[in-house]
mmCIF file of C-alpha atoms in Angstrom:
data_model
loop_
_atom_site.group_PDB
_atom_site.id
_atom_site.type_symbol
_atom_site.label_atom_id
_atom_site.label_comp_id
_atom_site.label_asym_id
_atom_site.label_seq_id
_atom_site.Cartn_x
_atom_site.Cartn_y
_atom_site.Cartn_z
ATOM 1 C CA UNK A 36 42.688 89.106 82.285
ATOM 2 C CA UNK A 37 45.957 90.261 83.858
ATOM 3 C CA UNK A 38 45.687 90.636 87.641
ATOM 4 C CA UNK A 39 48.398 92.676 89.349
ATOM 5 C CA UNK A 40 49.112 93.409 92.994
ATOM 6 C CA UNK A 41 52.576 94.624 93.905
ATOM 7 C CA UNK A 42 53.805 94.137 97.463
ATOM 8 C CA UNK A 43 52.410 90.987 99.079
ATOM 9 C CA UNK A 44 51.665 87.829 97.072
ATOM 10 C CA UNK A 45 49.626 87.065 93.950
ATOM 11 C CA UNK A 46 47.836 84.336 95.913
ATOM 12 C CA UNK A 47 45.415 87.063 97.012
ATOM 13 C CA UNK A 48 43.759 86.720 93.575
ATOM 14 C CA UNK A 49 42.981 83.019 94.147
ATOM 15 C CA UNK A 50 39.261 83.401 94.877
ATOM 16 C CA UNK A 51 38.629 85.827 92.029
ATOM 17 C CA UNK A 52 40.571 83.709 89.525
ATOM 18 C CA UNK A 53 38.569 80.644 90.558
ATOM 19 C CA UNK A 54 35.347 82.522 89.803
ATOM 20 C CA UNK A 55 36.571 84.066 86.537
ATOM 21 C CA UNK A 56 38.445 81.091 85.068
ATOM 22 C CA UNK A 57 35.433 79.650 83.181
ATOM 23 C CA UNK A 58 35.116 82.928 81.234
ATOM 24 C CA UNK A 59 38.609 84.437 81.192
ATOM 25 C CA UNK A 60 42.177 83.368 80.634
ATOM 26 C CA UNK A 61 43.541 84.667 83.938
ATOM 27 C CA UNK A 62 47.216 85.512 84.441
ATOM 28 C CA UNK A 63 48.989 86.994 87.435
ATOM 29 C CA UNK A 64 52.551 87.493 88.623
ATOM 30 C CA UNK A 65 54.765 88.284 91.580
ATOM 31 C CA UNK A 66 57.247 90.935 90.517
ATOM 32 C CA UNK A 67 60.889 90.139 91.418
ATOM 33 C CA UNK A 68 61.447 90.375 95.155
ATOM 34 C CA UNK A 69 57.820 89.795 96.150
ATOM 35 C CA UNK A 70 55.568 86.837 96.869
ATOM 36 C CA UNK A 71 56.897 83.583 95.432
ATOM 37 C CA UNK A 72 59.552 85.304 93.292
ATOM 38 C CA UNK A 73 63.176 85.159 94.298
ATOM 39 C CA UNK A 74 64.947 87.926 96.230
ATOM 40 C CA UNK A 75 65.595 91.104 94.248
ATOM 41 C CA UNK A 76 66.130 94.792 94.998
ATOM 42 C CA UNK A 77 62.796 96.448 95.742
ATOM 43 C CA UNK A 78 62.047 99.537 93.690
ATOM 44 C CA UNK A 79 58.946 100.913 91.966
ATOM 45 C CA UNK A 80 60.849 101.324 88.701
ATOM 46 C CA UNK A 81 61.948 97.671 88.721
ATOM 47 C CA UNK A 82 58.414 96.487 89.544
ATOM 48 C CA UNK A 83 56.914 98.587 86.769
ATOM 49 C CA UNK A 84 59.539 97.373 84.302
ATOM 50 C CA UNK A 85 58.832 93.741 85.235
ATOM 51 C CA UNK A 86 55.104 94.207 84.613
ATOM 52 C CA UNK A 87 55.766 95.835 81.258
ATOM 53 C CA UNK A 88 58.160 93.109 80.123
ATOM 54 C CA UNK A 89 55.685 90.467 81.303
ATOM 55 C CA UNK A 90 53.004 91.962 79.043
ATOM 56 C CA UNK A 91 55.417 92.234 76.116
ATOM 57 C CA UNK A 92 56.985 88.771 76.404
ATOM 58 C CA UNK A 93 53.607 87.028 76.606
ATOM 59 C CA UNK A 94 52.359 89.231 73.756
ATOM 60 C CA UNK A 95 49.111 89.845 75.638
ATOM 61 C CA UNK A 96 46.294 91.420 73.645
ATOM 62 C CA UNK A 97 42.740 92.545 74.398
ATOM 63 C CA UNK A 98 43.772 92.614 78.054
ATOM 64 C CA UNK A 99 41.428 93.437 80.896
ATOM 65 C CA UNK A 100 43.682 94.822 83.608
ATOM 66 C CA UNK A 101 42.636 94.110 87.202
ATOM 67 C CA UNK A 102 44.937 96.039 89.516
ATOM 68 C CA UNK A 103 45.062 96.440 93.295
ATOM 69 C CA UNK A 104 46.846 98.758 95.736
ATOM 70 C CA UNK A 105 50.310 99.861 94.532
ATOM 71 C CA UNK A 106 49.820 97.398 91.672
ATOM 72 C CA UNK A 107 47.576 99.957 89.987
ATOM 73 C CA UNK A 108 50.198 102.668 90.194
ATOM 74 C CA UNK A 109 52.999 100.366 88.997
ATOM 75 C CA UNK A 110 50.907 98.923 86.147
ATOM 76 C CA UNK A 111 49.847 102.354 84.905
ATOM 77 C CA UNK A 112 53.540 103.288 84.928
ATOM 78 C CA UNK A 113 54.331 100.199 82.845
ATOM 79 C CA UNK A 114 51.703 101.265 80.306
ATOM 80 C CA UNK A 115 52.993 104.838 80.330
ATOM 81 C CA UNK A 116 56.588 103.729 79.756
ATOM 82 C CA UNK A 117 55.878 102.193 76.343
ATOM 83 C CA UNK A 118 53.225 103.624 74.049
ATOM 84 C CA UNK A 119 52.454 100.320 72.326
ATOM 85 C CA UNK A 120 51.351 98.726 75.623
ATOM 86 C CA UNK A 121 48.229 100.854 75.795
ATOM 87 C CA UNK A 122 47.080 99.253 72.548
ATOM 88 C CA UNK A 123 47.113 95.863 74.274
ATOM 89 C CA UNK A 124 44.680 96.963 77.001
ATOM 90 C CA UNK A 125 40.936 96.923 76.369
ATOM 91 C CA UNK A 126 39.528 97.517 79.885
ATOM 92 C CA UNK A 127 40.609 98.472 83.386
ATOM 93 C CA UNK A 128 39.307 97.165 86.714
ATOM 94 C CA UNK A 129 40.756 99.303 89.518
ATOM 95 C CA UNK A 130 40.432 97.497 92.861
ATOM 96 C CA UNK A 131 41.108 99.831 95.801
ATOM 97 C CA UNK A 132 44.006 101.411 93.974
ATOM 98 C CA UNK A 133 45.357 104.654 92.567
ATOM 99 C CA UNK A 134 47.357 105.518 89.470
ATOM 100 C CA UNK A 135 48.545 109.079 89.995
ATOM 101 C CA UNK A 136 51.191 110.956 91.981
ATOM 102 C CA UNK A 137 50.465 110.469 95.702
ATOM 103 C CA UNK A 138 49.669 113.707 97.508
ATOM 104 C CA UNK A 139 48.376 114.878 100.843
ATOM 105 C CA UNK A 140 47.274 112.246 103.341
ATOM 106 C CA UNK A 141 48.038 109.397 100.915
ATOM 107 C CA UNK A 142 51.660 110.468 100.536
ATOM 108 C CA UNK A 143 52.059 110.890 104.297
ATOM 109 C CA UNK A 144 50.590 107.422 104.883
ATOM 110 C CA UNK A 145 52.950 105.895 102.312
ATOM 111 C CA UNK A 146 55.934 107.604 103.929
ATOM 112 C CA UNK A 147 54.835 106.405 107.368
ATOM 113 C CA UNK A 148 54.272 102.803 106.263
ATOM 114 C CA UNK A 149 57.519 102.906 104.300
ATOM 115 C CA UNK A 150 59.575 104.256 107.190
ATOM 116 C CA UNK A 151 62.411 102.213 108.648
ATOM 117 C CA UNK A 152 60.721 101.906 112.047
ATOM 118 C CA UNK A 153 57.424 100.538 110.707
ATOM 119 C CA UNK A 154 59.191 98.344 108.153
ATOM 120 C CA UNK A 155 61.438 96.648 110.685
ATOM 121 C CA UNK A 156 58.656 96.367 113.259
ATOM 122 C CA UNK A 157 56.440 94.406 110.875
ATOM 123 C CA UNK A 158 59.381 92.376 109.575
ATOM 124 C CA UNK A 159 60.509 91.155 112.985
ATOM 125 C CA UNK A 160 57.074 90.686 114.559
ATOM 126 C CA UNK A 161 55.542 89.038 111.485
ATOM 127 C CA UNK A 162 52.363 90.942 112.274
ATOM 128 C CA UNK A 163 51.513 91.754 108.660
ATOM 129 C CA UNK A 164 52.105 88.190 107.472
ATOM 130 C CA UNK A 165 49.808 86.876 110.197
ATOM 131 C CA UNK A 166 47.170 89.611 110.131
ATOM 132 C CA UNK A 167 46.792 89.739 106.354
ATOM 133 C CA UNK A 168 45.808 86.050 106.315
ATOM 134 C CA UNK A 169 42.769 86.680 108.544
ATOM 135 C CA UNK A 170 39.243 87.736 107.551
ATOM 136 C CA UNK A 171 40.418 91.344 107.902
ATOM 137 C CA UNK A 172 42.935 90.773 105.103
ATOM 138 C CA UNK A 173 42.814 88.280 102.244
ATOM 139 C CA UNK A 174 41.715 85.270 104.278
ATOM 140 C CA UNK A 175 37.955 85.585 104.570
ATOM 141 C CA UNK A 176 37.398 82.669 102.168
ATOM 142 C CA UNK A 177 40.781 80.941 102.493
ATOM 143 C CA UNK A 178 40.928 77.418 103.872
ATOM 144 C CA UNK A 179 43.712 76.457 106.292
ATOM 145 C CA UNK A 180 46.017 75.179 103.563
ATOM 146 C CA UNK A 181 45.716 78.420 101.597
ATOM 147 C CA UNK A 182 46.358 80.498 104.711
ATOM 148 C CA UNK A 183 49.505 78.467 105.370
ATOM 149 C CA UNK A 184 50.616 79.006 101.774
ATOM 150 C CA UNK A 185 49.984 82.731 102.124
ATOM 151 C CA UNK A 186 52.087 82.968 105.271
ATOM 152 C CA UNK A 187 54.857 80.968 103.591
ATOM 153 C CA UNK A 188 54.955 83.621 100.857
ATOM 154 C CA UNK A 189 55.674 86.228 103.519
ATOM 155 C CA UNK A 190 58.016 84.191 105.708
ATOM 156 C CA UNK A 191 61.321 85.525 104.268
ATOM 157 C CA UNK A 192 62.237 88.868 105.785
ATOM 158 C CA UNK A 193 63.196 90.190 102.351
ATOM 159 C CA UNK A 194 59.642 89.544 101.138
ATOM 160 C CA UNK A 195 58.210 91.287 104.202
ATOM 161 C CA UNK A 196 60.407 94.316 103.571
ATOM 162 C CA UNK A 197 59.432 94.512 99.920
ATOM 163 C CA UNK A 198 55.975 95.988 100.545
ATOM 164 C CA UNK A 199 57.365 98.739 102.758
ATOM 165 C CA UNK A 200 60.027 99.624 100.203
ATOM 166 C CA UNK A 201 57.226 99.939 97.640
ATOM 167 C CA UNK A 202 55.295 102.269 99.941
ATOM 168 C CA UNK A 203 58.320 104.511 100.389
ATOM 169 C CA UNK A 204 59.088 104.398 96.683
ATOM 170 C CA UNK A 205 55.532 105.275 95.689
ATOM 171 C CA UNK A 206 55.768 108.400 97.835
ATOM 172 C CA UNK A 207 59.175 109.475 96.514
ATOM 173 C CA UNK A 208 59.616 108.162 92.949
ATOM 174 C CA UNK A 209 58.458 111.082 90.844
ATOM 175 C CA UNK A 210 59.534 109.530 87.528
ATOM 176 C CA UNK A 211 57.367 106.439 88.073
ATOM 177 C CA UNK A 212 54.434 108.622 89.149
ATOM 178 C CA UNK A 213 54.762 110.650 85.962
ATOM 179 C CA UNK A 214 54.837 107.444 83.915
ATOM 180 C CA UNK A 215 51.707 106.262 85.750
ATOM 181 C CA UNK A 216 49.875 109.447 84.843
ATOM 182 C CA UNK A 217 50.912 109.008 81.212
ATOM 183 C CA UNK A 218 49.545 105.471 81.388
ATOM 184 C CA UNK A 219 46.200 106.635 82.767
ATOM 185 C CA UNK A 220 45.949 109.256 80.031
ATOM 186 C CA UNK A 221 46.786 106.662 77.362
ATOM 187 C CA UNK A 222 43.924 104.462 78.620
ATOM 188 C CA UNK A 223 41.436 107.311 78.959
ATOM 189 C CA UNK A 224 38.972 105.867 76.448
ATOM 190 C CA UNK A 225 38.997 102.348 77.907
ATOM 191 C CA UNK A 226 35.963 101.191 79.874
ATOM 192 C CA UNK A 227 36.882 101.465 83.540
ATOM 193 C CA UNK A 228 35.359 99.899 86.630
ATOM 194 C CA UNK A 229 36.345 100.586 90.228
ATOM 195 C CA UNK A 230 35.839 98.098 93.064
ATOM 196 C CA UNK A 231 35.977 99.167 96.706
ATOM 197 C CA UNK A 232 35.009 97.626 99.985
ATOM 198 C CA UNK A 233 32.339 99.510 101.867
ATOM 199 C CA UNK A 234 34.853 100.273 104.614
ATOM 200 C CA UNK A 235 38.008 100.248 102.498
ATOM 201 C CA UNK A 236 38.187 103.568 100.659
ATOM 202 C CA UNK A 237 39.942 105.488 103.417
ATOM 203 C CA UNK A 238 42.112 107.464 100.983
ATOM 204 C CA UNK A 239 39.153 108.476 98.783
ATOM 205 C CA UNK A 240 40.535 106.704 95.717
ATOM 206 C CA UNK A 241 37.015 106.445 94.332
ATOM 207 C CA UNK A 242 36.790 110.220 94.235
ATOM 208 C CA UNK A 243 40.115 110.386 92.373
ATOM 209 C CA UNK A 244 38.969 107.857 89.770
ATOM 210 C CA UNK A 245 35.619 109.592 89.389
ATOM 211 C CA UNK A 246 37.409 112.827 88.657
ATOM 212 C CA UNK A 247 39.431 111.390 85.772
ATOM 213 C CA UNK A 248 36.829 108.808 84.633
ATOM 214 C CA UNK A 249 33.429 110.529 85.032
ATOM 215 C CA UNK A 250 31.590 107.723 83.204
ATOM 216 C CA UNK A 251 33.229 104.837 85.039
ATOM 217 C CA UNK A 252 31.301 101.962 86.599
ATOM 218 C CA UNK A 253 31.582 101.849 90.384
ATOM 219 C CA UNK A 254 31.103 98.762 92.565
ATOM 220 C CA UNK A 255 30.946 98.625 96.363
ATOM 221 C CA UNK A 256 31.389 95.303 98.160
ATOM 222 C CA UNK A 257 29.178 95.166 101.281
ATOM 223 C CA UNK A 258 31.291 94.697 104.419
ATOM 224 C CA UNK A 259 34.382 94.819 102.233
ATOM 225 C CA UNK A 260 37.685 96.141 103.550
ATOM 226 C CA UNK A 261 41.067 96.643 101.858
ATOM 227 C CA UNK A 262 40.835 93.478 99.717
ATOM 228 C CA UNK A 263 37.278 93.527 98.283
ATOM 229 C CA UNK A 264 38.212 90.917 95.664
ATOM 230 C CA UNK A 265 38.971 88.550 98.551
ATOM 231 C CA UNK A 266 36.017 89.598 100.706
ATOM 232 C CA UNK A 267 33.459 88.599 98.061
ATOM 233 C CA UNK A 268 35.119 87.114 94.961
ATOM 234 C CA UNK A 269 31.837 85.750 93.584
ATOM 235 C CA UNK A 270 30.206 89.196 93.601
ATOM 236 C CA UNK A 271 33.234 90.901 92.069
ATOM 237 C CA UNK A 272 33.575 88.232 89.357
ATOM 238 C CA UNK A 273 29.890 88.323 88.482
ATOM 239 C CA UNK A 274 29.988 92.106 88.228
ATOM 240 C CA UNK A 275 33.084 92.046 86.000
ATOM 241 C CA UNK A 276 31.496 89.513 83.646
ATOM 242 C CA UNK A 277 28.278 91.516 83.320
ATOM 243 C CA UNK A 278 30.136 94.816 82.991
ATOM 244 C CA UNK A 279 32.475 93.494 80.316
ATOM 245 C CA UNK A 280 29.485 92.354 78.321
ATOM 246 C CA UNK A 281 27.866 95.798 78.430
ATOM 247 C CA UNK A 282 30.786 98.206 78.802
ATOM 248 C CA UNK A 283 31.393 99.159 75.179
ATOM 249 C CA UNK A 284 28.394 101.494 74.987
ATOM 250 C CA UNK A 285 28.852 103.085 78.401
ATOM 251 C CA UNK A 286 32.219 104.865 78.310
ATOM 252 C CA UNK A 287 33.500 108.129 76.772
ATOM 253 C CA UNK A 288 35.676 107.743 73.702
ATOM 254 C CA UNK A 289 39.032 108.769 72.335
ATOM 255 C CA UNK A 290 40.059 112.438 72.125
ATOM 256 C CA UNK A 291 37.432 113.877 74.461
ATOM 257 C CA UNK A 292 38.136 111.289 77.148
ATOM 258 C CA UNK A 293 41.909 111.691 76.870
ATOM 259 C CA UNK A 294 41.601 115.465 77.120
ATOM 260 C CA UNK A 295 39.359 115.195 80.183
ATOM 261 C CA UNK A 296 41.793 112.845 81.918
ATOM 262 C CA UNK A 297 44.822 115.028 81.264
ATOM 263 C CA UNK A 298 42.916 118.063 82.510
ATOM 264 C CA UNK A 299 41.912 116.291 85.735
ATOM 265 C CA UNK A 300 45.459 115.051 86.364
ATOM 266 C CA UNK A 301 46.796 118.572 85.809
ATOM 267 C CA UNK A 302 44.316 119.931 88.344
ATOM 268 C CA UNK A 303 45.527 117.325 90.872
ATOM 269 C CA UNK A 304 49.006 118.801 90.573
#
């Protein structure tokens, strides 16, 4: 299982990996410029390219993708950039994420959060680094040591800025959005599961996924917020394991599914 979040730190997958490790070979990464990676220019294209090269260099096969937030968009773009990558993916778990061109309220929110004022405010106050480590972020099941490690990931100002550059890029980078939509179309016949917190789907991502994946499996985490995989990792892991066991008979296949996805994405435009 390849777990991808782009913007903060891959440590947010800690609880879910702990639960899944007995059944899955779990791999995650911090793209250059984020998390525990070294400083690097922040751009959606560079993040997507790093994810794609990561998949290629490790020669990953039969991959279950678990993607969160802008990590879904960037990972779909990585798949869409190279046709052979789709063949490596067997399933998709979309955790409070999107994989299409941002429009409407979502695009406005990305532009707002990616603006210079908001970026520098969160960088210099450290509010996001502190707040995201609480029970309202990734920290509901973190012990003190893990919370300290999380905040260390976000201590450098360059790392704090990275997320906001990704927000702005997601709103403006049309080429990466087009690659993401190609990636979603290429994976149209793969079993897909969405995971949302009960109070976390404020951009109606579930509705977007339902439109392009009518037969998807949908999971709601009670009392979950923006990071449902951190709010209840045991529930999410158990659901993934059961779903993976039974998914092959539940999803649409090949040409019909691909056609339906392309049609839905065209309607979004």
